[in-house]
Structures are given as structure tokens and as C-alpha cells.
PDB file of C-alpha atoms in Angstrom:
ATOM      1  CA  UNK A   1     -59.497  76.161 -14.233  1.00 81.00           C
ATOM      2  CA  UNK A   2     -61.391  75.411 -10.991  1.00 86.00           C
ATOM      3  CA  UNK A   3     -62.040  72.085 -11.808  1.00 91.00           C
ATOM      4  CA  UNK A   4     -58.363  71.508 -12.876  1.00 92.00           C
ATOM      5  CA  UNK A   5     -56.602  72.882  -9.588  1.00 90.00           C
ATOM      6  CA  UNK A   6     -59.393  70.826  -8.013  1.00 90.00           C
ATOM      7  CA  UNK A   7     -58.475  67.267  -9.909  1.00 92.00           C
ATOM      8  CA  UNK A   8     -54.839  68.054 -10.890  1.00 92.00           C
ATOM      9  CA  UNK A   9     -53.070  67.107  -7.343  1.00 90.00           C
ATOM     10  CA  UNK A  10     -54.985  64.225  -7.082  1.00 92.00           C
ATOM     11  CA  UNK A  11     -54.646  62.274 -10.929  1.00 93.00           C
ATOM     12  CA  UNK A  12     -53.649  59.277 -11.097  1.00 93.00           C
ATOM     13  CA  UNK A  13     -52.047  59.212 -14.414  1.00 94.00           C
ATOM     14  CA  UNK A  14     -49.829  62.335 -14.387  1.00 88.00           C
ATOM     15  CA  UNK A  15     -50.438  64.529 -17.012  1.00 92.00           C
ATOM     16  CA  UNK A  16     -54.049  63.798 -17.487  1.00 95.00           C
ATOM     17  CA  UNK A  17     -55.465  66.810 -15.986  1.00 95.00           C
ATOM     18  CA  UNK A  18     -53.958  68.849 -18.168  1.00 94.00           C
ATOM     19  CA  UNK A  19     -54.383  66.567 -21.205  1.00 96.00           C
ATOM     20  CA  UNK A  20     -58.396  66.860 -20.393  1.00 96.00           C
ATOM     21  CA  UNK A  21     -58.133  70.667 -19.839  1.00 95.00           C
ATOM     22  CA  UNK A  22     -56.331  71.455 -23.129  1.00 95.00           C
ATOM     23  CA  UNK A  23     -58.870  68.955 -24.905  1.00 96.00           C
ATOM     24  CA  UNK A  24     -62.138  71.078 -23.456  1.00 94.00           C
ATOM     25  CA  UNK A  25     -60.193  74.403 -23.812  1.00 93.00           C
ATOM     26  CA  UNK A  26     -59.907  73.813 -27.747  1.00 94.00           C
ATOM     27  CA  UNK A  27     -63.858  72.838 -27.950  1.00 93.00           C
ATOM     28  CA  UNK A  28     -64.556  75.805 -25.951  1.00 91.00           C
ATOM     29  CA  UNK A  29     -62.604  78.321 -27.975  1.00 91.00           C
ATOM     30  CA  UNK A  30     -63.901  76.586 -31.382  1.00 90.00           C
ATOM     31  CA  UNK A  31     -67.620  77.470 -29.420  1.00 88.00           C
ATOM     32  CA  UNK A  32     -67.248  80.888 -28.528  1.00 86.00           C
ATOM     33  CA  UNK A  33     -65.462  81.437 -31.905  1.00 87.00           C
ATOM     34  CA  UNK A  34     -68.711  81.036 -34.080  1.00 78.00           C
ATOM     35  CA  UNK A  35     -70.843  84.143 -34.567  1.00 70.00           C
ATOM     36  CA  UNK A  36     -73.708  83.354 -32.211  1.00 77.00           C
ATOM     37  CA  UNK A  37     -72.803  80.576 -29.828  1.00 74.00           C
ATOM     38  CA  UNK A  38     -75.969  79.741 -28.554  1.00 84.00           C
ATOM     39  CA  UNK A  39     -76.764  79.023 -24.513  1.00 88.00           C
ATOM     40  CA  UNK A  40     -77.592  74.934 -24.973  1.00 89.00           C
ATOM     41  CA  UNK A  41     -74.226  74.445 -26.758  1.00 89.00           C
ATOM     42  CA  UNK A  42     -72.636  76.766 -23.646  1.00 89.00           C
ATOM     43  CA  UNK A  43     -74.728  74.203 -21.076  1.00 92.00           C
ATOM     44  CA  UNK A  44     -73.522  71.355 -23.061  1.00 92.00           C
ATOM     45  CA  UNK A  45     -70.145  72.067 -22.730  1.00 93.00           C
ATOM     46  CA  UNK A  46     -69.784  73.311 -18.929  1.00 93.00           C
ATOM     47  CA  UNK A  47     -71.514  69.726 -18.237  1.00 95.00           C
ATOM     48  CA  UNK A  48     -69.326  67.802 -20.525  1.00 95.00           C
ATOM     49  CA  UNK A  49     -66.275  69.615 -18.502  1.00 96.00           C
ATOM     50  CA  UNK A  50     -67.593  68.572 -15.322  1.00 95.00           C
ATOM     51  CA  UNK A  51     -68.458  65.089 -15.927  1.00 95.00           C
ATOM     52  CA  UNK A  52     -65.279  64.234 -17.617  1.00 96.00           C
ATOM     53  CA  UNK A  53     -63.412  65.682 -14.445  1.00 95.00           C
ATOM     54  CA  UNK A  54     -65.573  63.819 -12.008  1.00 95.00           C
ATOM     55  CA  UNK A  55     -64.435  60.687 -14.091  1.00 95.00           C
ATOM     56  CA  UNK A  56     -60.662  61.364 -14.090  1.00 95.00           C
ATOM     57  CA  UNK A  57     -59.055  58.567 -11.766  1.00 95.00           C
ATOM     58  CA  UNK A  58     -58.153  60.203  -8.772  1.00 94.00           C
ATOM     59  CA  UNK A  59     -55.416  59.020  -5.823  1.00 93.00           C
ATOM     60  CA  UNK A  60     -57.304  58.609  -2.507  1.00 93.00           C
ATOM     61  CA  UNK A  61     -54.968  60.861  -0.585  1.00 90.00           C
ATOM     62  CA  UNK A  62     -55.618  63.977   1.267  1.00 86.00           C
ATOM     63  CA  UNK A  63     -53.399  66.948   0.608  1.00 83.00           C
ATOM     64  CA  UNK A  64     -53.262  70.256   2.118  1.00 80.00           C
ATOM     65  CA  UNK A  65     -55.318  73.469   0.401  1.00 83.00           C
ATOM     66  CA  UNK A  66     -53.846  76.521  -0.615  1.00 83.00           C
ATOM     67  CA  UNK A  67     -55.961  79.434  -1.386  1.00 83.00           C
ATOM     68  CA  UNK A  68     -55.270  82.319  -3.897  1.00 85.00           C
ATOM     69  CA  UNK A  69     -56.276  85.661  -2.801  1.00 86.00           C
ATOM     70  CA  UNK A  70     -57.376  88.264  -5.572  1.00 86.00           C
ATOM     71  CA  UNK A  71     -59.552  89.446  -8.033  1.00 87.00           C
ATOM     72  CA  UNK A  72     -60.749  86.515 -10.662  1.00 86.00           C
ATOM     73  CA  UNK A  73     -57.770  87.502 -13.094  1.00 86.00           C
ATOM     74  CA  UNK A  74     -54.977  86.819 -10.447  1.00 87.00           C
ATOM     75  CA  UNK A  75     -56.556  83.504  -8.964  1.00 84.00           C
ATOM     76  CA  UNK A  76     -56.893  81.723 -12.337  1.00 84.00           C
ATOM     77  CA  UNK A  77     -54.500  83.536 -14.987  1.00 87.00           C
ATOM     78  CA  UNK A  78     -50.920  81.982 -14.599  1.00 86.00           C
ATOM     79  CA  UNK A  79     -49.658  85.368 -16.735  1.00 87.00           C
ATOM     80  CA  UNK A  80     -50.951  87.352 -13.756  1.00 90.00           C
ATOM     81  CA  UNK A  81     -50.331  85.621 -10.785  1.00 89.00           C
ATOM     82  CA  UNK A  82     -46.472  84.439 -11.819  1.00 89.00           C
ATOM     83  CA  UNK A  83     -47.490  80.731 -12.114  1.00 90.00           C
ATOM     84  CA  UNK A  84     -47.923  80.470  -8.749  1.00 92.00           C
ATOM     85  CA  UNK A  85     -50.246  77.288  -8.933  1.00 90.00           C
ATOM     86  CA  UNK A  86     -47.334  75.466 -11.181  1.00 90.00           C
ATOM     87  CA  UNK A  87     -44.621  76.483  -9.038  1.00 93.00           C
ATOM     88  CA  UNK A  88     -46.180  75.295  -5.674  1.00 93.00           C
ATOM     89  CA  UNK A  89     -47.107  71.901  -7.301  1.00 90.00           C
ATOM     90  CA  UNK A  90     -43.823  71.611  -8.779  1.00 92.00           C
ATOM     91  CA  UNK A  91     -42.278  72.575  -5.153  1.00 94.00           C
ATOM     92  CA  UNK A  92     -44.389  69.984  -3.500  1.00 91.00           C
ATOM     93  CA  UNK A  93     -43.709  67.009  -6.506  1.00 91.00           C
ATOM     94  CA  UNK A  94     -39.722  67.727  -5.966  1.00 94.00           C
ATOM     95  CA  UNK A  95     -39.348  64.799  -3.566  1.00 95.00           C
ATOM     96  CA  UNK A  96     -41.164  62.192  -6.216  1.00 92.00           C
ATOM     97  CA  UNK A  97     -39.988  63.733  -9.254  1.00 93.00           C
ATOM     98  CA  UNK A  98     -36.641  64.985  -7.897  1.00 96.00           C
ATOM     99  CA  UNK A  99     -36.994  67.867 -10.637  1.00 95.00           C
ATOM    100  CA  UNK A 100     -35.982  71.125  -9.117  1.00 92.00           C
ATOM    101  CA  UNK A 101     -37.764  74.273 -11.225  1.00 88.00           C
ATOM    102  CA  UNK A 102     -35.916  76.915 -12.834  1.00 88.00           C
ATOM    103  CA  UNK A 103     -35.490  79.493 -10.128  1.00 91.00           C
ATOM    104  CA  UNK A 104     -33.805  82.799 -11.414  1.00 90.00           C
ATOM    105  CA  UNK A 105     -32.044  84.809  -8.584  1.00 92.00           C
ATOM    106  CA  UNK A 106     -34.120  87.277  -6.966  1.00 92.00           C
ATOM    107  CA  UNK A 107     -37.075  85.916  -8.690  1.00 93.00           C
ATOM    108  CA  UNK A 108     -40.428  85.332  -7.233  1.00 93.00           C
ATOM    109  CA  UNK A 109     -40.179  81.941  -7.680  1.00 94.00           C
ATOM    110  CA  UNK A 110     -36.813  82.077  -5.545  1.00 95.00           C
ATOM    111  CA  UNK A 111     -38.842  83.910  -2.524  1.00 95.00           C
ATOM    112  CA  UNK A 112     -41.754  81.469  -3.242  1.00 95.00           C
ATOM    113  CA  UNK A 113     -39.497  78.474  -2.743  1.00 95.00           C
ATOM    114  CA  UNK A 114     -37.771  79.616   0.482  1.00 96.00           C
ATOM    115  CA  UNK A 115     -41.250  80.609   1.792  1.00 95.00           C
ATOM    116  CA  UNK A 116     -42.473  77.376   1.363  1.00 94.00           C
ATOM    117  CA  UNK A 117     -39.650  75.546   2.963  1.00 95.00           C
ATOM    118  CA  UNK A 118     -39.716  77.903   5.732  1.00 96.00           C
ATOM    119  CA  UNK A 119     -43.239  76.498   6.222  1.00 92.00           C
ATOM    120  CA  UNK A 120     -42.508  72.742   5.939  1.00 92.00           C
ATOM    121  CA  UNK A 121     -43.757  70.342   8.445  1.00 91.00           C
ATOM    122  CA  UNK A 122     -40.471  68.698  10.120  1.00 93.00           C
ATOM    123  CA  UNK A 123     -41.612  65.282   8.796  1.00 93.00           C
ATOM    124  CA  UNK A 124     -41.556  66.358   5.580  1.00 91.00           C
ATOM    125  CA  UNK A 125     -37.933  67.757   5.670  1.00 95.00           C
ATOM    126  CA  UNK A 126     -36.808  64.177   5.019  1.00 96.00           C
ATOM    127  CA  UNK A 127     -37.671  62.194   2.130  1.00 96.00           C
ATOM    128  CA  UNK A 128     -36.432  58.574   0.988  1.00 96.00           C
ATOM    129  CA  UNK A 129     -34.801  57.840  -2.684  1.00 97.00           C
ATOM    130  CA  UNK A 130     -35.340  55.207  -4.675  1.00 96.00           C
ATOM    131  CA  UNK A 131     -32.142  52.968  -4.584  1.00 97.00           C
ATOM    132  CA  UNK A 132     -31.599  51.286  -7.518  1.00 97.00           C
ATOM    133  CA  UNK A 133     -29.531  48.064  -6.282  1.00 98.00           C
ATOM    134  CA  UNK A 134     -28.165  45.308  -7.864  1.00 97.00           C
ATOM    135  CA  UNK A 135     -25.309  42.516  -6.702  1.00 97.00           C
ATOM    136  CA  UNK A 136     -22.336  45.187  -7.602  1.00 98.00           C
ATOM    137  CA  UNK A 137     -24.147  47.497  -5.220  1.00 98.00           C
ATOM    138  CA  UNK A 138     -26.647  50.776  -5.577  1.00 98.00           C
ATOM    139  CA  UNK A 139     -27.502  53.743  -7.700  1.00 98.00           C
ATOM    140  CA  UNK A 140     -29.531  56.879  -6.597  1.00 98.00           C
ATOM    141  CA  UNK A 141     -30.788  59.736  -8.398  1.00 97.00           C
ATOM    142  CA  UNK A 142     -30.949  62.429  -5.766  1.00 97.00           C
ATOM    143  CA  UNK A 143     -31.484  65.835  -7.748  1.00 97.00           C
ATOM    144  CA  UNK A 144     -32.555  66.645 -11.192  1.00 96.00           C
ATOM    145  CA  UNK A 145     -32.562  70.296 -12.732  1.00 94.00           C
ATOM    146  CA  UNK A 146     -33.977  71.729 -15.976  1.00 90.00           C
ATOM    147  CA  UNK A 147     -30.582  73.168 -17.049  1.00 90.00           C
ATOM    148  CA  UNK A 148     -28.001  72.366 -14.859  1.00 91.00           C
ATOM    149  CA  UNK A 149     -27.975  68.567 -15.220  1.00 95.00           C
ATOM    150  CA  UNK A 150     -28.345  65.638 -12.370  1.00 97.00           C
ATOM    151  CA  UNK A 151     -26.565  64.633  -9.431  1.00 98.00           C
ATOM    152  CA  UNK A 152     -26.409  61.128  -8.311  1.00 98.00           C
ATOM    153  CA  UNK A 153     -24.809  58.645  -5.640  1.00 98.00           C
ATOM    154  CA  UNK A 154     -23.147  55.784  -6.682  1.00 98.00           C
ATOM    155  CA  UNK A 155     -22.272  52.631  -4.203  1.00 98.00           C
ATOM    156  CA  UNK A 156     -20.012  50.087  -5.396  1.00 98.00           C
ATOM    157  CA  UNK A 157     -19.282  46.627  -3.419  1.00 98.00           C
ATOM    158  CA  UNK A 158     -15.522  45.723  -2.831  1.00 98.00           C
ATOM    159  CA  UNK A 159     -13.722  44.731  -6.010  1.00 98.00           C
ATOM    160  CA  UNK A 160     -16.488  45.645  -8.467  1.00 98.00           C
ATOM    161  CA  UNK A 161     -15.990  47.408 -11.659  1.00 98.00           C
ATOM    162  CA  UNK A 162     -19.169  49.467 -12.819  1.00 98.00           C
ATOM    163  CA  UNK A 163     -19.551  51.324 -16.039  1.00 97.00           C
ATOM    164  CA  UNK A 164     -17.492  50.360 -19.023  1.00 97.00           C
ATOM    165  CA  UNK A 165     -19.853  52.613 -21.582  1.00 98.00           C
ATOM    166  CA  UNK A 166     -19.164  56.165 -23.116  1.00 98.00           C
ATOM    167  CA  UNK A 167     -21.789  58.976 -24.341  1.00 97.00           C
ATOM    168  CA  UNK A 168     -22.163  60.895 -27.452  1.00 96.00           C
ATOM    169  CA  UNK A 169     -22.749  64.056 -26.062  1.00 95.00           C
ATOM    170  CA  UNK A 170     -23.484  63.613 -22.342  1.00 96.00           C
ATOM    171  CA  UNK A 171     -20.298  64.441 -19.853  1.00 97.00           C
ATOM    172  CA  UNK A 172     -20.089  63.405 -16.496  1.00 98.00           C
ATOM    173  CA  UNK A 173     -17.913  64.413 -12.729  1.00 98.00           C
ATOM    174  CA  UNK A 174     -17.110  61.678 -10.582  1.00 98.00           C
ATOM    175  CA  UNK A 175     -15.846  62.450  -7.260  1.00 98.00           C
ATOM    176  CA  UNK A 176     -15.219  59.799  -4.640  1.00 98.00           C
ATOM    177  CA  UNK A 177     -16.200  60.401  -1.340  1.00 98.00           C
ATOM    178  CA  UNK A 178     -15.641  57.272   0.430  1.00 98.00           C
ATOM    179  CA  UNK A 179     -12.733  54.627  -0.610  1.00 98.00           C
ATOM    180  CA  UNK A 180     -10.765  54.424  -3.104  1.00 98.00           C
ATOM    181  CA  UNK A 181     -11.123  53.918  -7.005  1.00 98.00           C
ATOM    182  CA  UNK A 182      -9.512  53.715 -10.078  1.00 98.00           C
ATOM    183  CA  UNK A 183     -11.183  55.536 -13.045  1.00 98.00           C
ATOM    184  CA  UNK A 184     -10.110  54.439 -16.632  1.00 97.00           C
ATOM    185  CA  UNK A 185     -10.745  56.285 -19.894  1.00 97.00           C
ATOM    186  CA  UNK A 186     -10.381  55.661 -23.275  1.00 97.00           C
ATOM    187  CA  UNK A 187     -11.183  57.181 -26.732  1.00 97.00           C
ATOM    188  CA  UNK A 188     -13.642  55.376 -29.019  1.00 96.00           C
ATOM    189  CA  UNK A 189     -11.174  53.918 -31.932  1.00 95.00           C
ATOM    190  CA  UNK A 190      -7.859  54.491 -29.920  1.00 95.00           C
ATOM    191  CA  UNK A 191      -5.734  52.392 -27.927  1.00 93.00           C
ATOM    192  CA  UNK A 192      -4.317  54.405 -25.126  1.00 95.00           C
ATOM    193  CA  UNK A 193      -5.895  54.288 -21.540  1.00 96.00           C
ATOM    194  CA  UNK A 194      -5.838  57.006 -19.391  1.00 97.00           C
ATOM    195  CA  UNK A 195      -6.161  55.978 -15.641  1.00 97.00           C
ATOM    196  CA  UNK A 196      -6.780  57.889 -12.489  1.00 98.00           C
ATOM    197  CA  UNK A 197      -6.335  56.671  -8.499  1.00 98.00           C
ATOM    198  CA  UNK A 198      -8.772  58.535  -6.478  1.00 98.00           C
ATOM    199  CA  UNK A 199     -10.037  58.543  -3.005  1.00 98.00           C
ATOM    200  CA  UNK A 200     -12.253  59.948  -0.257  1.00 97.00           C
ATOM    201  CA  UNK A 201      -9.114  61.038   1.875  1.00 97.00           C
ATOM    202  CA  UNK A 202      -8.003  63.405  -1.138  1.00 97.00           C
ATOM    203  CA  UNK A 203     -10.902  64.998  -2.966  1.00 97.00           C
ATOM    204  CA  UNK A 204     -10.464  64.859  -6.452  1.00 97.00           C
ATOM    205  CA  UNK A 205     -12.754  65.418  -9.461  1.00 98.00           C
ATOM    206  CA  UNK A 206     -12.324  63.584 -12.853  1.00 98.00           C
ATOM    207  CA  UNK A 207     -14.321  64.175 -16.069  1.00 98.00           C
ATOM    208  CA  UNK A 208     -16.106  61.551 -18.102  1.00 98.00           C
ATOM    209  CA  UNK A 209     -15.264  62.921 -21.514  1.00 98.00           C
ATOM    210  CA  UNK A 210     -18.000  62.259 -24.211  1.00 97.00           C
ATOM    211  CA  UNK A 211     -16.650  59.692 -27.052  1.00 97.00           C
ATOM    212  CA  UNK A 212     -14.670  58.145 -24.303  1.00 98.00           C
ATOM    213  CA  UNK A 213     -15.617  54.842 -22.692  1.00 98.00           C
ATOM    214  CA  UNK A 214     -15.059  54.730 -18.826  1.00 98.00           C
ATOM    215  CA  UNK A 215     -15.131  52.681 -15.798  1.00 98.00           C
ATOM    216  CA  UNK A 216     -14.530  52.897 -12.045  1.00 98.00           C
ATOM    217  CA  UNK A 217     -13.160  50.391 -10.104  1.00 98.00           C
ATOM    218  CA  UNK A 218     -13.609  49.553  -6.098  1.00 98.00           C
ATOM    219  CA  UNK A 219      -9.956  48.847  -5.297  1.00 98.00           C
ATOM    220  CA  UNK A 220     -10.861  47.896  -1.745  1.00 97.00           C
ATOM    221  CA  UNK A 221     -11.252  44.417  -0.741  1.00 96.00           C
ATOM    222  CA  UNK A 222     -13.566  44.761   2.313  1.00 97.00           C
ATOM    223  CA  UNK A 223     -15.222  48.894   2.161  1.00 97.00           C
ATOM    224  CA  UNK A 224     -17.954  49.926  -0.101  1.00 98.00           C
ATOM    225  CA  UNK A 225     -16.779  52.936  -2.683  1.00 98.00           C
ATOM    226  CA  UNK A 226     -19.273  55.715  -2.662  1.00 98.00           C
ATOM    227  CA  UNK A 227     -19.031  57.988  -5.362  1.00 98.00           C
ATOM    228  CA  UNK A 228     -21.152  61.608  -6.150  1.00 98.00           C
ATOM    229  CA  UNK A 229     -21.749  61.732  -9.695  1.00 98.00           C
ATOM    230  CA  UNK A 230     -22.889  64.480 -11.799  1.00 98.00           C
ATOM    231  CA  UNK A 231     -24.128  64.731 -15.631  1.00 98.00           C
ATOM    232  CA  UNK A 232     -25.075  67.829 -17.715  1.00 97.00           C
ATOM    233  CA  UNK A 233     -28.512  66.665 -18.343  1.00 95.00           C
ATOM    234  CA  UNK A 234     -30.960  64.554 -16.556  1.00 93.00           C
ATOM    235  CA  UNK A 235     -31.212  60.604 -17.517  1.00 91.00           C
ATOM    236  CA  UNK A 236     -33.747  59.965 -20.210  1.00 91.00           C
ATOM    237  CA  UNK A 237     -34.848  56.213 -20.339  1.00 90.00           C
ATOM    238  CA  UNK A 238     -36.093  57.189 -24.520  1.00 92.00           C
ATOM    239  CA  UNK A 239     -32.957  58.467 -25.147  1.00 93.00           C
ATOM    240  CA  UNK A 240     -30.210  57.046 -22.903  1.00 94.00           C
ATOM    241  CA  UNK A 241     -27.033  58.290 -24.758  1.00 96.00           C
ATOM    242  CA  UNK A 242     -25.160  55.130 -23.469  1.00 96.00           C
ATOM    243  CA  UNK A 243     -23.074  52.608 -25.329  1.00 97.00           C
ATOM    244  CA  UNK A 244     -21.544  49.516 -24.172  1.00 97.00           C
ATOM    245  CA  UNK A 245     -17.735  49.098 -24.757  1.00 97.00           C
ATOM    246  CA  UNK A 246     -15.080  47.801 -22.331  1.00 96.00           C
ATOM    247  CA  UNK A 247     -12.508  50.336 -21.736  1.00 97.00           C
ATOM    248  CA  UNK A 248      -9.314  47.987 -21.937  1.00 84.00           C
ATOM    249  CA  UNK A 249      -8.953  47.197 -25.317  1.00 60.00           C
ATOM    250  CA  UNK A 250      -6.895  44.542 -25.782  1.00 53.00           C
TER     251      UNK A 250
END
């Protein structure tokens, strides 16, 4: 665990340190399961662990060190320390991953995260987001959760229509916070279209229903349209559950 904790925060390839740890854990378990494990094999394994972790590609960066105080079980067993290392690493990576760990009400994780934030340096209280920009405007992921879906911000240039797709099991909520828009929906296989005119002057949330192709159009000729979007699950590029089909079915 010591080489894992010393390496994982600096790994160049996400997950590579954990994969190496799992590899050597299996080797060591198999070795210790024999009736008479020898000192030569033990020494060989220790040297192999150190060699492999030393060879793991790392980022040339500096990060603050955090010490876990306690006897050896508390320091190195996730079950004994309430997974404090995993939580701290997830908290620190949140601005990059946008993923908020599962934090139950009244839990150790909630108290730890509140404490973590209270010590956050002022320069870390603001972080940049990746804006996916094209000729139509931009789409920016804001926050992902384990079981509460994903929040994003969509910006559409004047007169632009976005969407024209549908989802099997994903559903969304659109909330226009600035500008005026026309949201259209049509059930796949049907002709009738539902239309909703919404604006930032009178906030109104609209469901994007599963099995309904939908679109959102900026009705302004001069102003950008800004929409807060929530989806019931984080976007998975390997399983996008997104299928193109125009709303208007002539």
C-alpha cells in the first residue's frame, strides 16, 4: 500500500497504479497460500513490486502530502480508515473528473468533504471547465454524480437549433436561464409534436422524455440562449444512448 499511495497521485495513465497493485496482490496471495513460502521468493516479490512501481509513468508535478495517523491497520486498511485515501483523492480530482463521490447524509464522507473544502486555498476555489465549442455555440459539463445524474450548461447562438435526437432510457430536464427558446418534442413513430416556448424571464423546466426526439431553438436574432441541462445519468461515450432524428416529421 505504501508504494501505491506514493505513486497513484502522480500516475500518468489513470488507473495504472491500481492495476499494478492488483497484479502484485494476486502474486503475493498466491505465494503466501503455499505451505512453506520461502524467503527467496518473498525477497523476489518485494524487489519486483518496487521495480514495477518505479517504472510506472508519472507526471512531473508536486502535490501536498497528507499523513494518516494511527496504528498500521488504520493507516493502510481502507476498511479500518473509512476509505479516507480514496475519498481524499476523489475530492482533489473532482475539478478534473467533475465526479462528486457518493456522500450520504451524516456520513464520515460528508464531514470529511466539508473539512476538506474549509481548508481549500483561495486559488483552488475556482476552476476552469472544458467548453465544447462549435459554430452553434458551446456545451459544458458542470457536475457528474454517482447516482444523481449530470448537470451541464448549453449555449446556443442566435437562431440556432440543437438536439434533433432521442434516447432509449435517458431522460433530461431543460431550464432556460437566459434568452428565449422553443422546445419541440415528438414521440418516435408518431406525427404529433408538442411545443413549449420558454424564457429566462419566467423560469420553466421541461422534461425531455425517453423515446421522444427533441430540439431546442434560440428564438432571438441577437442574443445567446443559455440553458441549464440535467440528465439522469452521466454521459458515457461508449454507450451514448443518443439517436439522430429530426423532430419535424413531414
